[in-house]
Amino acid sequence: MEFSSGNLKYSSQEYRLKNNNRVLVNVVLTEHTEEKMVFEGVTINMPEKVNLDMILDRSFDLIMILDSDRVIQYNSDPELLTGYNRSDFAKRSLISMCHTEDQEYMQNMLDDPLATLFEWRLMTADNIWKPVETSKTPFSNDKELTITRDLTDRKALHKAETDLACLLYT
């Protein structure tokens, strides 16, 4: 969980230890620049500049920030998942790329603050419906961070397993 108040950023993260115990770490980030991070007076010098865009663009997942109207405000490189280049993809409504049969469900999932993971069908630039799952989390007051992953291989594997089970047990 993370939230800001003025210049301070509060963060809380639960970690699972090797012995299966859990520990909750709470920090207050008072200053953050490319060179250093200050947590409640403890300074951590950053050893090298980290280019977040470079990391995000190499992800197989599509990472987006949506505004309250579900319009894409930022996205990692969408081409691998969608076939669209970044300029064609930006400022589009996520719902507009959703299969018509999934649109009401998807709108409900996006509107539900308790819904964190849901599946839907995405229209690619090649007019192919691709099964995907999206996880969402609040990003700021009126924005959400979403991560969308291709389910094509997982669905194909599940179908093959089901077909094999039907052959073996019929």
CSV table of N, CA and C in Angstrom, one decimal:
chain,number,residue,atom,x,y,z
A,1,MET,N,0.8,-1.2,0.0
A,1,MET,CA,0.0,0.0,0.0
A,1,MET,C,0.9,1.2,0.0
A,2,GLU,N,0.5,2.2,-0.8
A,2,GLU,CA,1.3,3.4,-0.9
A,2,GLU,C,0.4,4.7,-1.0
A,3,PHE,N,0.7,5.7,-0.3
A,3,PHE,CA,0.0,7.0,-0.5
A,3,PHE,C,0.9,8.1,-0.2
A,4,SER,N,0.5,9.3,-0.6
A,4,SER,CA,1.3,10.5,-0.4
A,4,SER,C,0.6,11.5,0.4
A,5,SER,N,1.3,12.3,1.1
A,5,SER,CA,0.8,13.5,1.8
A,5,SER,C,1.8,14.6,1.8
A,6,GLY,N,1.5,15.6,1.0
A,6,GLY,CA,2.5,16.7,0.8
A,6,GLY,C,3.7,16.1,0.1
A,7,ASN,N,4.9,16.4,0.7
A,7,ASN,CA,6.2,15.9,0.2
A,7,ASN,C,6.5,14.5,0.6
A,8,LEU,N,5.8,13.9,1.6
A,8,LEU,CA,6.1,12.6,2.1
A,8,LEU,C,5.3,11.5,1.3
A,9,LYS,N,6.0,10.4,1.1
A,9,LYS,CA,5.3,9.2,0.5
A,9,LYS,C,5.4,8.1,1.5
A,10,TYR,N,4.3,7.5,1.9
A,10,TYR,CA,4.2,6.4,2.8
A,10,TYR,C,4.1,5.1,2.1
A,11,SER,N,4.8,4.1,2.5
A,11,SER,CA,4.7,2.8,1.8
A,11,SER,C,4.7,1.7,2.8
A,12,SER,N,3.8,0.7,2.6
A,12,SER,CA,3.8,-0.5,3.4
A,12,SER,C,3.8,-1.7,2.5
A,13,GLN,N,4.6,-2.7,2.8
A,13,GLN,CA,4.8,-3.9,2.0
A,13,GLN,C,4.9,-5.1,2.9
A,14,GLU,N,4.2,-6.1,2.6
A,14,GLU,CA,4.4,-7.4,3.3
A,14,GLU,C,5.3,-8.3,2.6
A,15,TYR,N,6.2,-8.9,3.3
A,15,TYR,CA,7.2,-9.8,2.7
A,15,TYR,C,7.1,-11.2,3.4
A,16,ARG,N,7.2,-12.2,2.6
A,16,ARG,CA,7.2,-13.6,3.2
A,16,ARG,C,8.7,-14.0,3.3
A,17,LEU,N,9.0,-14.4,4.5
A,17,LEU,CA,10.4,-14.9,4.8
A,17,LEU,C,10.5,-16.4,4.4
A,18,LYS,N,11.8,-16.9,4.4
A,18,LYS,CA,12.0,-18.3,4.0
A,18,LYS,C,11.3,-19.3,4.9
A,19,ASN,N,11.2,-18.9,6.2
A,19,ASN,CA,10.5,-19.8,7.2
A,19,ASN,C,9.0,-19.7,7.1
A,20,ASN,N,8.5,-19.0,6.1
A,20,ASN,CA,7.0,-18.8,5.9
A,20,ASN,C,6.4,-17.8,6.8
A,21,ASN,N,7.2,-17.2,7.7
A,21,ASN,CA,6.7,-16.0,8.5
A,21,ASN,C,6.6,-14.8,7.6
A,22,ARG,N,5.7,-13.9,8.0
A,22,ARG,CA,5.5,-12.7,7.3
A,22,ARG,C,6.0,-11.5,8.1
A,23,VAL,N,6.5,-10.5,7.4
A,23,VAL,CA,6.9,-9.3,8.1
A,23,VAL,C,6.3,-8.1,7.3
A,24,LEU,N,5.8,-7.1,8.0
A,24,LEU,CA,5.3,-5.9,7.4
A,24,LEU,C,6.3,-4.8,7.5
A,25,VAL,N,6.7,-4.2,6.4
A,25,VAL,CA,7.7,-3.2,6.4
A,25,VAL,C,7.0,-1.9,6.1
A,26,ASN,N,7.1,-0.9,7.0
A,26,ASN,CA,6.5,0.4,6.7
A,26,ASN,C,7.6,1.4,6.6
A,27,VAL,N,7.6,2.2,5.6
A,27,VAL,CA,8.6,3.3,5.4
A,27,VAL,C,8.0,4.6,5.1
A,28,VAL,N,8.7,5.6,5.4
A,28,VAL,CA,8.3,7.0,5.0
A,28,VAL,C,9.4,7.5,4.0
A,29,LEU,N,9.1,7.7,2.8
A,29,LEU,CA,10.0,8.2,1.8
A,29,LEU,C,9.9,9.8,1.8
A,30,THR,N,10.9,10.5,2.3
A,30,THR,CA,10.9,11.9,2.5
A,30,THR,C,11.5,12.6,1.3
A,31,GLU,N,12.4,12.0,0.5
A,31,GLU,CA,13.0,12.6,-0.6
A,31,GLU,C,13.4,11.5,-1.6
A,32,HIS,N,13.1,11.7,-2.9
A,32,HIS,CA,13.5,10.8,-3.9
A,32,HIS,C,14.0,11.5,-5.1
A,33,THR,N,15.2,11.2,-5.5
A,33,THR,CA,15.8,11.8,-6.7
A,33,THR,C,16.4,10.6,-7.4
A,34,GLU,N,17.0,10.9,-8.6
A,34,GLU,CA,17.7,9.8,-9.3
A,34,GLU,C,18.9,9.4,-8.6
A,35,GLU,N,19.5,10.3,-7.8
A,35,GLU,CA,20.7,10.0,-7.1
A,35,GLU,C,20.6,9.3,-5.7
A,36,LYS,N,19.5,9.6,-5.0
A,36,LYS,CA,19.3,9.1,-3.7
A,36,LYS,C,17.9,9.0,-3.3
A,37,MET,N,17.7,8.2,-2.3
A,37,MET,CA,16.4,8.0,-1.6
A,37,MET,C,16.6,8.2,-0.1
A,38,VAL,N,15.7,9.0,0.5
A,38,VAL,CA,15.8,9.2,2.0
A,38,VAL,C,14.6,8.6,2.6
A,39,PHE,N,14.8,7.6,3.5
A,39,PHE,CA,13.7,7.0,4.3
A,39,PHE,C,13.9,7.4,5.7
A,40,GLU,N,13.0,8.2,6.2
A,40,GLU,CA,13.0,8.6,7.6
A,40,GLU,C,14.4,9.0,8.1
A,41,GLY,N,15.1,9.8,7.3
A,41,GLY,CA,16.4,10.2,7.7
A,41,GLY,C,17.6,9.3,7.3
A,42,VAL,N,17.3,8.1,6.8
A,42,VAL,CA,18.4,7.2,6.3
A,42,VAL,C,18.5,7.4,4.8
A,43,THR,N,19.7,7.7,4.3
A,43,THR,CA,19.9,8.0,2.9
A,43,THR,C,20.5,6.8,2.2
A,44,ILE,N,19.9,6.4,1.1
A,44,ILE,CA,20.4,5.3,0.3
A,44,ILE,C,20.8,5.9,-1.0
A,45,ASN,N,22.1,5.9,-1.3
A,45,ASN,CA,22.6,6.4,-2.6
A,45,ASN,C,22.4,5.4,-3.7
A,46,MET,N,21.9,5.9,-4.8
A,46,MET,CA,21.6,5.0,-5.9
A,46,MET,C,22.9,4.7,-6.7
A,47,PRO,N,23.3,3.5,-6.9
A,47,PRO,CA,24.6,3.2,-7.5
A,47,PRO,C,24.6,3.6,-9.0
A,48,GLU,N,23.5,3.5,-9.7
A,48,GLU,CA,23.5,3.9,-11.1
A,48,GLU,C,22.1,4.3,-11.4
A,49,LYS,N,22.1,5.1,-12.5
A,49,LYS,CA,20.8,5.6,-12.9
A,49,LYS,C,20.0,4.4,-13.5
A,50,VAL,N,18.7,4.3,-13.0
A,50,VAL,CA,17.9,3.2,-13.5
A,50,VAL,C,16.9,3.8,-14.5
A,51,ASN,N,16.9,3.3,-15.7
A,51,ASN,CA,15.9,3.8,-16.7
A,51,ASN,C,14.7,2.9,-16.7
A,52,LEU,N,13.7,3.4,-16.0
A,52,LEU,CA,12.4,2.6,-15.8
A,52,LEU,C,11.7,2.3,-17.2
A,53,ASP,N,11.7,3.3,-18.1
A,53,ASP,CA,11.1,3.1,-19.4
A,53,ASP,C,11.8,1.9,-20.1
A,54,MET,N,13.1,1.8,-20.0
A,54,MET,CA,13.8,0.7,-20.6
A,54,MET,C,13.4,-0.6,-20.1
A,55,ILE,N,13.2,-0.7,-18.8
A,55,ILE,CA,12.8,-1.9,-18.1
A,55,ILE,C,11.3,-2.3,-18.5
A,56,LEU,N,10.5,-1.3,-18.5
A,56,LEU,CA,9.1,-1.5,-18.9
A,56,LEU,C,8.9,-1.9,-20.3
A,57,ASP,N,9.7,-1.4,-21.2
A,57,ASP,CA,9.6,-1.7,-22.6
A,57,ASP,C,10.1,-3.1,-22.9
A,58,ARG,N,10.8,-3.7,-22.0
A,58,ARG,CA,11.2,-5.1,-22.2
A,58,ARG,C,10.3,-6.1,-21.5
A,59,SER,N,9.3,-5.6,-20.9
A,59,SER,CA,8.3,-6.5,-20.3
A,59,SER,C,7.4,-7.2,-21.3
A,60,PHE,N,7.1,-8.4,-21.1
A,60,PHE,CA,6.1,-9.1,-21.9
A,60,PHE,C,4.7,-8.7,-21.6
A,61,ASP,N,4.5,-8.1,-20.4
A,61,ASP,CA,3.2,-7.6,-20.0
A,61,ASP,C,3.0,-6.1,-20.5
A,62,LEU,N,1.8,-5.7,-20.6
A,62,LEU,CA,1.5,-4.3,-21.0
A,62,LEU,C,1.1,-3.6,-19.7
A,63,ILE,N,1.9,-2.6,-19.3
A,63,ILE,CA,1.7,-1.8,-18.1
A,63,ILE,C,1.2,-0.5,-18.5
A,64,MET,N,0.0,-0.1,-17.9
A,64,MET,CA,-0.7,1.1,-18.3
A,64,MET,C,-1.1,1.9,-17.0
A,65,ILE,N,-1.2,3.2,-17.2
A,65,ILE,CA,-1.9,4.0,-16.2
A,65,ILE,C,-3.1,4.5,-16.9
A,66,LEU,N,-4.3,4.3,-16.2
A,66,LEU,CA,-5.6,4.7,-16.8
A,66,LEU,C,-6.1,5.8,-16.0
A,67,ASP,N,-6.8,6.8,-16.6
A,67,ASP,CA,-7.4,7.9,-15.9
A,67,ASP,C,-8.8,7.4,-15.5
A,68,SER,N,-9.6,8.3,-14.8
A,68,SER,CA,-10.9,7.9,-14.3
A,68,SER,C,-11.9,7.5,-15.4
A,69,ASP,N,-11.7,8.0,-16.7
A,69,ASP,CA,-12.5,7.6,-17.8
A,69,ASP,C,-12.0,6.3,-18.5
A,70,ARG,N,-11.0,5.7,-17.9
A,70,ARG,CA,-10.3,4.5,-18.5
A,70,ARG,C,-9.6,4.7,-19.8
A,71,VAL,N,-9.1,6.0,-20.0
A,71,VAL,CA,-8.3,6.3,-21.1
A,71,VAL,C,-6.9,6.1,-20.7
A,72,ILE,N,-6.1,5.5,-21.6
A,72,ILE,CA,-4.7,5.2,-21.3
A,72,ILE,C,-3.9,6.5,-21.3
A,73,GLN,N,-3.2,6.8,-20.2
A,73,GLN,CA,-2.4,8.0,-20.0
A,73,GLN,C,-0.9,7.6,-20.2
A,74,TYR,N,-0.6,6.4,-19.9
A,74,TYR,CA,0.8,6.0,-20.1
A,74,TYR,C,0.8,4.5,-20.3
A,75,ASN,N,1.7,4.0,-21.2
A,75,ASN,CA,1.8,2.6,-21.3
A,75,ASN,C,3.2,2.2,-21.7
A,76,SER,N,3.6,1.0,-21.3
A,76,SER,CA,4.9,0.4,-21.7
A,76,SER,C,4.6,0.1,-23.2
A,77,ASP,N,5.6,-0.4,-23.9
A,77,ASP,CA,5.5,-0.6,-25.3
A,77,ASP,C,4.5,-1.7,-25.6
A,78,PRO,N,3.4,-1.3,-26.3
A,78,PRO,CA,2.2,-2.2,-26.4
A,78,PRO,C,2.4,-3.2,-27.6
A,79,GLU,N,3.4,-3.0,-28.4
A,79,GLU,CA,3.5,-3.7,-29.7
A,79,GLU,C,3.5,-5.2,-29.6
A,80,LEU,N,4.3,-5.7,-28.6
A,80,LEU,CA,4.4,-7.2,-28.5
A,80,LEU,C,3.0,-7.8,-28.2
A,81,LEU,N,2.2,-7.2,-27.3
A,81,LEU,CA,1.0,-7.8,-27.0
A,81,LEU,C,-0.2,-7.4,-27.9
A,82,THR,N,-0.2,-6.2,-28.4
A,82,THR,CA,-1.3,-5.7,-29.2
A,82,THR,C,-1.1,-5.6,-30.7
A,83,GLY,N,0.2,-5.4,-31.1
A,83,GLY,CA,0.5,-5.1,-32.5
A,83,GLY,C,0.4,-3.6,-32.8
A,84,TYR,N,-0.1,-2.8,-31.8
A,84,TYR,CA,-0.1,-1.3,-32.0
A,84,TYR,C,1.2,-0.7,-31.6
A,85,ASN,N,1.6,0.4,-32.3
A,85,ASN,CA,2.8,1.1,-31.8
A,85,ASN,C,2.3,2.0,-30.7
A,86,ARG,N,3.2,2.6,-30.0
A,86,ARG,CA,2.8,3.4,-28.8
A,86,ARG,C,1.9,4.6,-29.2
A,87,SER,N,2.2,5.3,-30.3
A,87,SER,CA,1.4,6.5,-30.7
A,87,SER,C,0.0,6.1,-31.1
A,88,ASP,N,-0.2,5.0,-31.7
A,88,ASP,CA,-1.6,4.5,-32.1
A,88,ASP,C,-2.3,4.0,-30.9
A,89,PHE,N,-1.6,3.6,-29.9
A,89,PHE,CA,-2.2,3.0,-28.7
A,89,PHE,C,-2.6,4.0,-27.6
A,90,ALA,N,-1.8,5.0,-27.5
A,90,ALA,CA,-2.0,6.0,-26.5
A,90,ALA,C,-3.3,6.8,-26.6
A,91,LYS,N,-3.9,7.2,-25.5
A,91,LYS,CA,-5.1,8.0,-25.4
A,91,LYS,C,-6.3,7.3,-25.9
A,92,ARG,N,-6.3,6.0,-26.0
A,92,ARG,CA,-7.5,5.2,-26.4
A,92,ARG,C,-8.2,4.7,-25.1
A,93,SER,N,-9.4,4.4,-25.3
A,93,SER,CA,-10.2,3.8,-24.2
A,93,SER,C,-9.9,2.4,-24.1
A,94,LEU,N,-9.6,1.9,-23.0
A,94,LEU,CA,-9.3,0.4,-22.8
A,94,LEU,C,-10.6,-0.4,-23.2
A,95,ILE,N,-11.8,0.1,-22.9
A,95,ILE,CA,-13.0,-0.5,-23.2
A,95,ILE,C,-13.2,-0.7,-24.7
A,96,SER,N,-12.7,0.3,-25.5
A,96,SER,CA,-12.8,0.2,-26.9
A,96,SER,C,-12.1,-0.9,-27.6
A,97,MET,N,-11.1,-1.5,-26.9
A,97,MET,CA,-10.3,-2.6,-27.4
A,97,MET,C,-10.8,-3.9,-26.9
A,98,CYS,N,-11.9,-3.9,-26.1
A,98,CYS,CA,-12.5,-5.1,-25.5
A,98,CYS,C,-13.6,-5.7,-26.3
A,99,HIS,N,-13.7,-7.0,-26.4
A,99,HIS,CA,-14.7,-7.7,-27.1
A,99,HIS,C,-16.1,-7.2,-26.6
A,100,THR,N,-17.1,-7.0,-27.5
A,100,THR,CA,-18.4,-6.4,-27.1
A,100,THR,C,-19.0,-7.3,-26.0
A,101,GLU,N,-18.8,-8.6,-26.1
A,101,GLU,CA,-19.5,-9.5,-25.1
A,101,GLU,C,-18.8,-9.3,-23.7
A,102,ASP,N,-17.6,-8.8,-23.7
A,102,ASP,CA,-16.9,-8.6,-22.4
A,102,ASP,C,-16.9,-7.2,-21.8
A,103,GLN,N,-17.5,-6.3,-22.6
A,103,GLN,CA,-17.4,-4.9,-22.2
A,103,GLN,C,-18.1,-4.5,-20.9
A,104,GLU,N,-19.3,-5.1,-20.7
A,104,GLU,CA,-20.1,-4.8,-19.5
A,104,GLU,C,-19.3,-5.4,-18.3
A,105,TYR,N,-18.9,-6.6,-18.4
A,105,TYR,CA,-18.1,-7.3,-17.4
A,105,TYR,C,-16.9,-6.5,-17.0
A,106,MET,N,-16.1,-6.1,-18.1
A,106,MET,CA,-14.9,-5.4,-17.9
A,106,MET,C,-15.2,-4.0,-17.2
A,107,GLN,N,-16.2,-3.3,-17.6
A,107,GLN,CA,-16.5,-2.0,-17.0
A,107,GLN,C,-16.8,-2.2,-15.5
A,108,ASN,N,-17.6,-3.3,-15.2
A,108,ASN,CA,-17.9,-3.6,-13.8
A,108,ASN,C,-16.6,-3.9,-13.0
A,109,MET,N,-15.7,-4.7,-13.6
A,109,MET,CA,-14.4,-5.0,-12.9
A,109,MET,C,-13.6,-3.7,-12.7
A,110,LEU,N,-13.5,-2.9,-13.7
A,110,LEU,CA,-12.8,-1.6,-13.5
A,110,LEU,C,-13.4,-0.7,-12.5
A,111,ASP,N,-14.7,-0.7,-12.4
A,111,ASP,CA,-15.4,0.1,-11.4
A,111,ASP,C,-15.4,-0.4,-10.0
A,112,ASP,N,-15.2,-1.7,-9.9
A,112,ASP,CA,-15.3,-2.4,-8.6
A,112,ASP,C,-13.9,-2.2,-7.9
A,113,PRO,N,-13.9,-1.4,-6.8
A,113,PRO,CA,-12.6,-1.2,-6.1
A,113,PRO,C,-12.0,-2.5,-5.5
A,114,LEU,N,-12.8,-3.5,-5.3
A,114,LEU,CA,-12.3,-4.8,-4.7
A,114,LEU,C,-11.8,-5.8,-5.8
A,115,ALA,N,-12.2,-5.5,-7.1
A,115,ALA,CA,-11.7,-6.4,-8.2
A,115,ALA,C,-10.3,-6.1,-8.5
A,116,THR,N,-9.4,-7.1,-8.4
A,116,THR,CA,-8.0,-6.8,-8.7
A,116,THR,C,-7.5,-7.6,-9.9
A,117,LEU,N,-8.2,-8.7,-10.4
A,117,LEU,CA,-7.8,-9.5,-11.5
A,117,LEU,C,-9.0,-10.0,-12.3
A,118,PHE,N,-8.9,-9.8,-13.6
A,118,PHE,CA,-10.0,-10.3,-14.4
A,118,PHE,C,-9.5,-10.6,-15.8
A,119,GLU,N,-10.3,-11.5,-16.5
A,119,GLU,CA,-9.9,-11.9,-17.8
A,119,GLU,C,-10.9,-11.2,-18.8
A,120,TRP,N,-10.4,-11.0,-20.0
A,120,TRP,CA,-11.2,-10.4,-21.1
A,120,TRP,C,-10.5,-10.7,-22.4
A,121,ARG,N,-11.1,-10.3,-23.5
A,121,ARG,CA,-10.6,-10.5,-24.9
A,121,ARG,C,-10.2,-9.1,-25.5
A,122,LEU,N,-8.9,-9.0,-25.9
A,122,LEU,CA,-8.4,-7.8,-26.5
A,122,LEU,C,-8.3,-7.9,-28.0
A,123,MET,N,-8.7,-6.9,-28.7
A,123,MET,CA,-8.6,-6.8,-30.2
A,123,MET,C,-7.2,-6.3,-30.5
A,124,THR,N,-6.4,-7.1,-31.2
A,124,THR,CA,-5.1,-6.7,-31.6
A,124,THR,C,-5.2,-5.9,-32.9
A,125,ALA,N,-4.1,-5.3,-33.3
A,125,ALA,CA,-4.0,-4.5,-34.5
A,125,ALA,C,-4.3,-5.3,-35.8
A,126,ASP,N,-4.1,-6.6,-35.7
A,126,ASP,CA,-4.4,-7.6,-36.8
A,126,ASP,C,-5.8,-8.1,-36.7
A,127,ASN,N,-6.7,-7.5,-35.9
A,127,ASN,CA,-8.1,-7.9,-35.8
A,127,ASN,C,-8.2,-9.3,-35.3
A,128,ILE,N,-7.3,-9.7,-34.4
A,128,ILE,CA,-7.4,-11.0,-33.7
A,128,ILE,C,-7.8,-10.8,-32.3
A,129,TRP,N,-8.7,-11.6,-31.8
A,129,TRP,CA,-9.1,-11.5,-30.4
A,129,TRP,C,-8.1,-12.4,-29.5
A,130,LYS,N,-7.5,-11.7,-28.6
A,130,LYS,CA,-6.5,-12.4,-27.8
A,130,LYS,C,-7.0,-12.4,-26.3
A,131,PRO,N,-7.0,-13.6,-25.7
A,131,PRO,CA,-7.4,-13.7,-24.3
A,131,PRO,C,-6.3,-13.1,-23.4
A,132,VAL,N,-6.7,-12.2,-22.5
A,132,VAL,CA,-5.7,-11.5,-21.6
A,132,VAL,C,-6.3,-11.5,-20.2
A,133,GLU,N,-5.4,-11.3,-19.2
A,133,GLU,CA,-5.9,-11.0,-17.9
A,133,GLU,C,-5.3,-9.7,-17.5
A,134,THR,N,-6.0,-8.9,-16.7
A,134,THR,CA,-5.6,-7.6,-16.2
A,134,THR,C,-5.7,-7.6,-14.7
A,135,SER,N,-4.6,-7.1,-14.1
A,135,SER,CA,-4.6,-6.9,-12.7
A,135,SER,C,-4.6,-5.3,-12.5
A,136,LYS,N,-5.3,-4.8,-11.5
A,136,LYS,CA,-5.3,-3.4,-11.3
A,136,LYS,C,-5.1,-3.1,-9.9
A,137,THR,N,-4.6,-1.9,-9.7
A,137,THR,CA,-4.3,-1.4,-8.3
A,137,THR,C,-4.4,0.2,-8.4
A,138,PRO,N,-4.9,0.8,-7.4
A,138,PRO,CA,-4.9,2.3,-7.4
A,138,PRO,C,-3.5,2.9,-7.5
A,139,PHE,N,-3.4,3.9,-8.3
A,139,PHE,CA,-2.1,4.5,-8.6
A,139,PHE,C,-2.0,5.9,-8.0
A,140,SER,N,-3.1,6.7,-8.1
A,140,SER,CA,-3.2,8.0,-7.4
A,140,SER,C,-4.7,8.2,-7.2
A,141,ASN,N,-5.0,9.4,-6.9
A,141,ASN,CA,-6.4,9.7,-6.5
A,141,ASN,C,-7.4,9.3,-7.6
A,142,ASP,N,-7.1,9.6,-8.9
A,142,ASP,CA,-8.0,9.3,-10.0
A,142,ASP,C,-7.4,8.4,-11.1
A,143,LYS,N,-6.4,7.7,-10.8
A,143,LYS,CA,-5.7,6.9,-11.8
A,143,LYS,C,-5.5,5.5,-11.2
A,144,GLU,N,-5.4,4.5,-12.1
A,144,GLU,CA,-5.1,3.1,-11.8
A,144,GLU,C,-4.0,2.6,-12.6
A,145,LEU,N,-3.2,1.8,-11.9
A,145,LEU,CA,-2.1,1.1,-12.6
A,145,LEU,C,-2.7,-0.3,-13.0
A,146,THR,N,-2.5,-0.6,-14.3
A,146,THR,CA,-3.0,-2.0,-14.7
A,146,THR,C,-1.9,-2.7,-15.4
A,147,ILE,N,-1.9,-4.0,-15.2
A,147,ILE,CA,-0.9,-4.9,-15.9
A,147,ILE,C,-1.7,-5.9,-16.6
A,148,THR,N,-1.5,-6.0,-18.0
A,148,THR,CA,-2.3,-6.9,-18.8
A,148,THR,C,-1.3,-7.9,-19.4
A,149,ARG,N,-1.7,-9.2,-19.3
A,149,ARG,CA,-0.8,-10.3,-19.7
A,149,ARG,C,-1.6,-11.2,-20.7
A,150,ASP,N,-0.9,-11.6,-21.7
A,150,ASP,CA,-1.4,-12.5,-22.7
A,150,ASP,C,-1.7,-13.9,-22.1
A,151,LEU,N,-2.9,-14.5,-22.3
A,151,LEU,CA,-3.2,-15.8,-21.8
A,151,LEU,C,-3.3,-16.8,-22.9
A,152,THR,N,-2.9,-16.5,-24.1
A,152,THR,CA,-3.0,-17.4,-25.3
A,152,THR,C,-2.4,-18.8,-25.0
A,153,ASP,N,-1.1,-18.8,-24.5
A,153,ASP,CA,-0.4,-20.0,-24.3
A,153,ASP,C,-1.0,-20.8,-23.1
A,154,ARG,N,-1.4,-20.1,-22.1
A,154,ARG,CA,-2.0,-20.7,-20.9
A,154,ARG,C,-3.3,-21.4,-21.3
A,155,LYS,N,-4.1,-20.7,-22.1
A,155,LYS,CA,-5.4,-21.3,-22.5
A,155,LYS,C,-5.2,-22.5,-23.4
A,156,ALA,N,-4.2,-22.4,-24.3
A,156,ALA,CA,-3.9,-23.5,-25.2
A,156,ALA,C,-3.5,-24.7,-24.4
A,157,LEU,N,-2.6,-24.5,-23.4
A,157,LEU,CA,-2.2,-25.6,-22.6
A,157,LEU,C,-3.3,-26.2,-21.8
A,158,HIS,N,-4.2,-25.4,-21.3
A,158,HIS,CA,-5.4,-25.9,-20.5
A,158,HIS,C,-6.3,-26.7,-21.4
A,159,LYS,N,-6.5,-26.3,-22.7
A,159,LYS,CA,-7.3,-27.0,-23.6
A,159,LYS,C,-6.7,-28.4,-23.9
A,160,ALA,N,-5.3,-28.4,-24.1
A,160,ALA,CA,-4.7,-29.6,-24.4
A,160,ALA,C,-4.8,-30.6,-23.3
A,161,GLU,N,-4.6,-30.1,-22.0
A,161,GLU,CA,-4.8,-31.0,-20.9
A,161,GLU,C,-6.2,-31.5,-20.7
A,162,THR,N,-7.2,-30.7,-21.0
A,162,THR,CA,-8.6,-31.1,-21.0
A,162,THR,C,-8.8,-32.2,-22.0
A,163,ASP,N,-8.4,-31.9,-23.2
A,163,ASP,CA,-8.5,-32.9,-24.3
A,163,ASP,C,-7.9,-34.2,-24.0
A,164,LEU,N,-6.7,-34.2,-23.4
A,164,LEU,CA,-6.0,-35.4,-23.1
A,164,LEU,C,-6.7,-36.2,-22.0
A,165,ALA,N,-7.2,-35.4,-21.0
A,165,ALA,CA,-8.0,-36.1,-19.9
A,165,ALA,C,-9.3,-36.7,-20.4
A,166,CYS,N,-9.9,-36.1,-21.4
A,166,CYS,CA,-11.1,-36.7,-22.0
A,166,CYS,C,-10.8,-38.0,-22.8
A,167,LEU,N,-9.6,-38.0,-23.4
A,167,LEU,CA,-9.2,-39.2,-24.2
A,167,LEU,C,-8.9,-40.3,-23.2
A,168,LEU,N,-8.2,-40.0,-22.1
A,168,LEU,CA,-7.8,-41.0,-21.2
A,168,LEU,C,-8.9,-41.6,-20.4
A,169,TYR,N,-9.9,-40.8,-20.1
A,169,TYR,CA,-11.0,-41.2,-19.2
A,169,TYR,C,-12.3,-41.5,-19.8
A,170,THR,N,-12.4,-41.6,-21.2
A,170,THR,CA,-13.6,-41.9,-21.8
A,170,THR,C,-13.5,-43.2,-22.6
